[in-house]
């Protein structure tokens, strides 16, 4: 009986390893969604981060306000009423998108990247709210990207990633204050 259970567990492990081989496609795509947003605002159309430009992304946030979900309304209203804070917020948001998008693509600190990207995705969704039948992009993006990011937060990514190399060397995770944290 014990041999049968061990045999089934071994077969399940083989199946999981086989399934892991497909996750890099999702991981790189998810990371690219955020890294490319960083590139669009900093390289392709830097006017998106220029408050004096008609392309300034801060203007889009104004359209979010009437539809934003209640926990987000207050902070969103506050930054919109304080343009200097809005600018700092957009710079930080863009930098975080770029950094964690890149980390997700290369598979470094995938669990942490998954957490951060899930927060970014669902923050965009909560700020955009449900904009109705003509413009649901933010909500659709938030739902799909947030779910994918959450999956990577729980599972990590060891196949074709830097985390795979780190996990071999540090199988228990990163040690912080005597506690091992599995960030890969």
GROMACS .gro file of C-alpha atoms in nm:
model
  184
    1UNK     CA    1   0.000   0.000   0.000
    2UNK     CA    2   0.281   0.242   0.091
    3UNK     CA    3   0.453   0.164  -0.239
    4UNK     CA    4   0.135   0.246  -0.433
    5UNK     CA    5   0.102   0.584  -0.258
    6UNK     CA    6   0.469   0.665  -0.324
    7UNK     CA    7   0.427   0.566  -0.688
    8UNK     CA    8   0.124   0.797  -0.727
    9UNK     CA    9   0.308   1.083  -0.556
   10UNK     CA   10   0.604   1.038  -0.790
   11UNK     CA   11   0.371   1.038  -1.094
   12UNK     CA   12   0.206   1.358  -0.967
   13UNK     CA   13   0.546   1.525  -0.923
   14UNK     CA   14   0.634   1.437  -1.283
   15UNK     CA   15   0.304   1.588  -1.402
   16UNK     CA   16   0.366   1.909  -1.206
   17UNK     CA   17   0.716   1.942  -1.351
   18UNK     CA   18   0.572   1.894  -1.700
   19UNK     CA   19   0.309   2.164  -1.638
   20UNK     CA   20   0.573   2.406  -1.505
   21UNK     CA   21   0.736   2.404  -1.848
   22UNK     CA   22   0.447   2.608  -1.988
   23UNK     CA   23   0.449   2.880  -1.721
   24UNK     CA   24   0.737   3.086  -1.865
   25UNK     CA   25   0.509   3.190  -2.151
   26UNK     CA   26   0.260   3.338  -1.905
   27UNK     CA   27   0.533   3.479  -1.680
   28UNK     CA   28   0.710   3.660  -1.965
   29UNK     CA   29   0.381   3.788  -2.110
   30UNK     CA   30   0.267   3.920  -1.773
   31UNK     CA   31   0.603   4.083  -1.708
   32UNK     CA   32   0.603   4.236  -2.055
   33UNK     CA   33   0.261   4.395  -1.996
   34UNK     CA   34   0.411   4.598  -1.710
   35UNK     CA   35   0.760   4.653  -1.848
   36UNK     CA   36   0.615   4.774  -2.178
   37UNK     CA   37   0.395   5.024  -1.991
   38UNK     CA   38   0.716   5.160  -1.839
   39UNK     CA   39   0.877   5.177  -2.185
   40UNK     CA   40   0.573   5.350  -2.339
   41UNK     CA   41   0.583   5.625  -2.080
   42UNK     CA   42   0.958   5.673  -2.066
   43UNK     CA   43   1.087   5.594  -2.416
   44UNK     CA   44   0.807   5.585  -2.673
   45UNK     CA   45   0.594   5.876  -2.549
   46UNK     CA   46   0.773   6.061  -2.268
   47UNK     CA   47   0.503   6.329  -2.293
   48UNK     CA   48   0.282   6.086  -2.096
   49UNK     CA   49   0.487   6.183  -1.789
   50UNK     CA   50   0.497   6.555  -1.871
   51UNK     CA   51   0.227   6.746  -1.678
   52UNK     CA   52   0.235   7.024  -1.941
   53UNK     CA   53   0.152   6.780  -2.222
   54UNK     CA   54  -0.194   6.691  -2.349
   55UNK     CA   55  -0.075   6.328  -2.345
   56UNK     CA   56  -0.010   6.341  -1.968
   57UNK     CA   57  -0.138   6.021  -1.812
   58UNK     CA   58  -0.258   6.217  -1.509
   59UNK     CA   59  -0.546   6.337  -1.726
   60UNK     CA   60  -0.670   5.981  -1.764
   61UNK     CA   61  -0.693   5.946  -1.387
   62UNK     CA   62  -0.945   6.228  -1.385
   63UNK     CA   63  -1.178   6.009  -1.594
   64UNK     CA   64  -1.140   5.732  -1.335
   65UNK     CA   65  -1.274   5.938  -1.045
   66UNK     CA   66  -1.650   5.908  -1.112
   67UNK     CA   67  -1.621   5.530  -1.149
   68UNK     CA   68  -1.358   5.449  -0.884
   69UNK     CA   69  -1.449   5.204  -0.613
   70UNK     CA   70  -1.502   5.354  -0.270
   71UNK     CA   71  -1.173   5.263  -0.095
   72UNK     CA   72  -0.981   5.426  -0.382
   73UNK     CA   73  -1.191   5.742  -0.419
   74UNK     CA   74  -1.030   5.932  -0.130
   75UNK     CA   75  -0.663   5.875  -0.221
   76UNK     CA   76  -0.738   5.926  -0.592
   77UNK     CA   77  -0.918   6.252  -0.523
   78UNK     CA   78  -0.633   6.367  -0.299
   79UNK     CA   79  -0.359   6.313  -0.558
   80UNK     CA   80  -0.573   6.472  -0.829
   81UNK     CA   81  -0.615   6.782  -0.613
   82UNK     CA   82  -0.239   6.797  -0.551
   83UNK     CA   83  -0.070   6.787  -0.894
   84UNK     CA   84   0.283   6.770  -0.753
   85UNK     CA   85   0.187   6.452  -0.563
   86UNK     CA   86   0.015   6.315  -0.873
   87UNK     CA   87   0.337   6.362  -1.068
   88UNK     CA   88   0.545   6.187  -0.799
   89UNK     CA   89   0.286   5.908  -0.779
   90UNK     CA   90   0.294   5.853  -1.157
   91UNK     CA   91   0.675   5.847  -1.164
   92UNK     CA   92   0.685   5.594  -0.878
   93UNK     CA   93   0.404   5.385  -1.029
   94UNK     CA   94   0.584   5.378  -1.364
   95UNK     CA   95   0.915   5.283  -1.200
   96UNK     CA   96   0.750   5.001  -1.002
   97UNK     CA   97   0.581   4.874  -1.320
   98UNK     CA   98   0.916   4.871  -1.499
   99UNK     CA   99   1.113   4.708  -1.219
  100UNK     CA  100   0.868   4.434  -1.128
  101UNK     CA  101   0.771   4.372  -1.491
  102UNK     CA  102   1.138   4.310  -1.568
  103UNK     CA  103   1.181   4.089  -1.261
  104UNK     CA  104   0.876   3.885  -1.365
  105UNK     CA  105   1.008   3.843  -1.720
  106UNK     CA  106   1.348   3.714  -1.609
  107UNK     CA  107   1.198   3.513  -1.326
  108UNK     CA  108   1.377   3.678  -1.035
  109UNK     CA  109   1.190   3.707  -0.703
  110UNK     CA  110   0.883   3.581  -0.888
  111UNK     CA  111   0.665   3.547  -0.577
  112UNK     CA  112   0.739   3.903  -0.467
  113UNK     CA  113   0.689   4.027  -0.823
  114UNK     CA  114   0.357   3.842  -0.835
  115UNK     CA  115   0.242   4.016  -0.517
  116UNK     CA  116   0.345   4.361  -0.641
  117UNK     CA  117   0.194   4.312  -0.987
  118UNK     CA  118  -0.132   4.182  -0.837
  119UNK     CA  119  -0.152   4.497  -0.623
  120UNK     CA  120  -0.077   4.716  -0.926
  121UNK     CA  121  -0.334   4.536  -1.142
  122UNK     CA  122  -0.613   4.545  -0.886
  123UNK     CA  123  -0.534   4.906  -0.796
  124UNK     CA  124  -0.585   5.002  -1.160
  125UNK     CA  125  -0.908   4.803  -1.164
  126UNK     CA  126  -1.036   4.961  -0.844
  127UNK     CA  127  -0.944   5.310  -0.964
  128UNK     CA  128  -1.103   5.255  -1.306
  129UNK     CA  129  -1.403   5.081  -1.156
  130UNK     CA  130  -1.658   4.948  -1.397
  131UNK     CA  131  -1.665   5.205  -1.675
  132UNK     CA  132  -1.958   5.048  -1.856
  133UNK     CA  133  -1.999   4.865  -2.186
  134UNK     CA  134  -1.785   5.102  -2.393
  135UNK     CA  135  -1.466   5.099  -2.189
  136UNK     CA  136  -1.391   4.800  -1.971
  137UNK     CA  137  -1.021   4.771  -2.053
  138UNK     CA  138  -0.893   4.857  -1.706
  139UNK     CA  139  -1.125   4.607  -1.539
  140UNK     CA  140  -1.045   4.329  -1.786
  141UNK     CA  141  -0.672   4.393  -1.755
  142UNK     CA  142  -0.693   4.404  -1.376
  143UNK     CA  143  -0.887   4.079  -1.354
  144UNK     CA  144  -0.666   3.873  -1.584
  145UNK     CA  145  -0.329   4.019  -1.486
  146UNK     CA  146  -0.416   4.020  -1.116
  147UNK     CA  147  -0.516   3.653  -1.126
  148UNK     CA  148  -0.201   3.553  -1.316
  149UNK     CA  149   0.018   3.754  -1.079
  150UNK     CA  150  -0.151   3.598  -0.777
  151UNK     CA  151  -0.083   3.253  -0.922
  152UNK     CA  152   0.289   3.336  -0.949
  153UNK     CA  153   0.283   3.475  -0.594
  154UNK     CA  154   0.163   3.136  -0.467
  155UNK     CA  155   0.359   2.907  -0.697
  156UNK     CA  156   0.675   3.097  -0.786
  157UNK     CA  157   0.844   3.008  -1.111
  158UNK     CA  158   1.137   2.776  -1.127
  159UNK     CA  159   1.135   2.669  -1.489
  160UNK     CA  160   1.358   2.881  -1.715
  161UNK     CA  161   1.408   3.149  -1.453
  162UNK     CA  162   1.678   3.297  -1.235
  163UNK     CA  163   1.472   3.171  -0.941
  164UNK     CA  164   1.544   2.818  -1.064
  165UNK     CA  165   1.916   2.880  -1.017
  166UNK     CA  166   1.867   3.044  -0.676
  167UNK     CA  167   1.640   2.763  -0.556
  168UNK     CA  168   1.916   2.510  -0.626
  169UNK     CA  169   2.161   2.706  -0.414
  170UNK     CA  170   1.915   2.820  -0.146
  171UNK     CA  171   1.631   2.564  -0.141
  172UNK     CA  172   1.474   2.700   0.180
  173UNK     CA  173   1.453   3.056   0.046
  174UNK     CA  174   1.603   3.386   0.149
  175UNK     CA  175   1.692   3.411   0.518
  176UNK     CA  176   1.576   3.735   0.679
  177UNK     CA  177   1.603   3.775   1.057
  178UNK     CA  178   1.635   3.399   1.102
  179UNK     CA  179   1.323   3.324   0.897
  180UNK     CA  180   1.340   3.160   0.557
  181UNK     CA  181   1.119   3.334   0.301
  182UNK     CA  182   1.057   3.147  -0.027
  183UNK     CA  183   1.065   3.436  -0.274
  184UNK     CA  184   1.145   3.202  -0.562
   0.00000   0.00000   0.00000
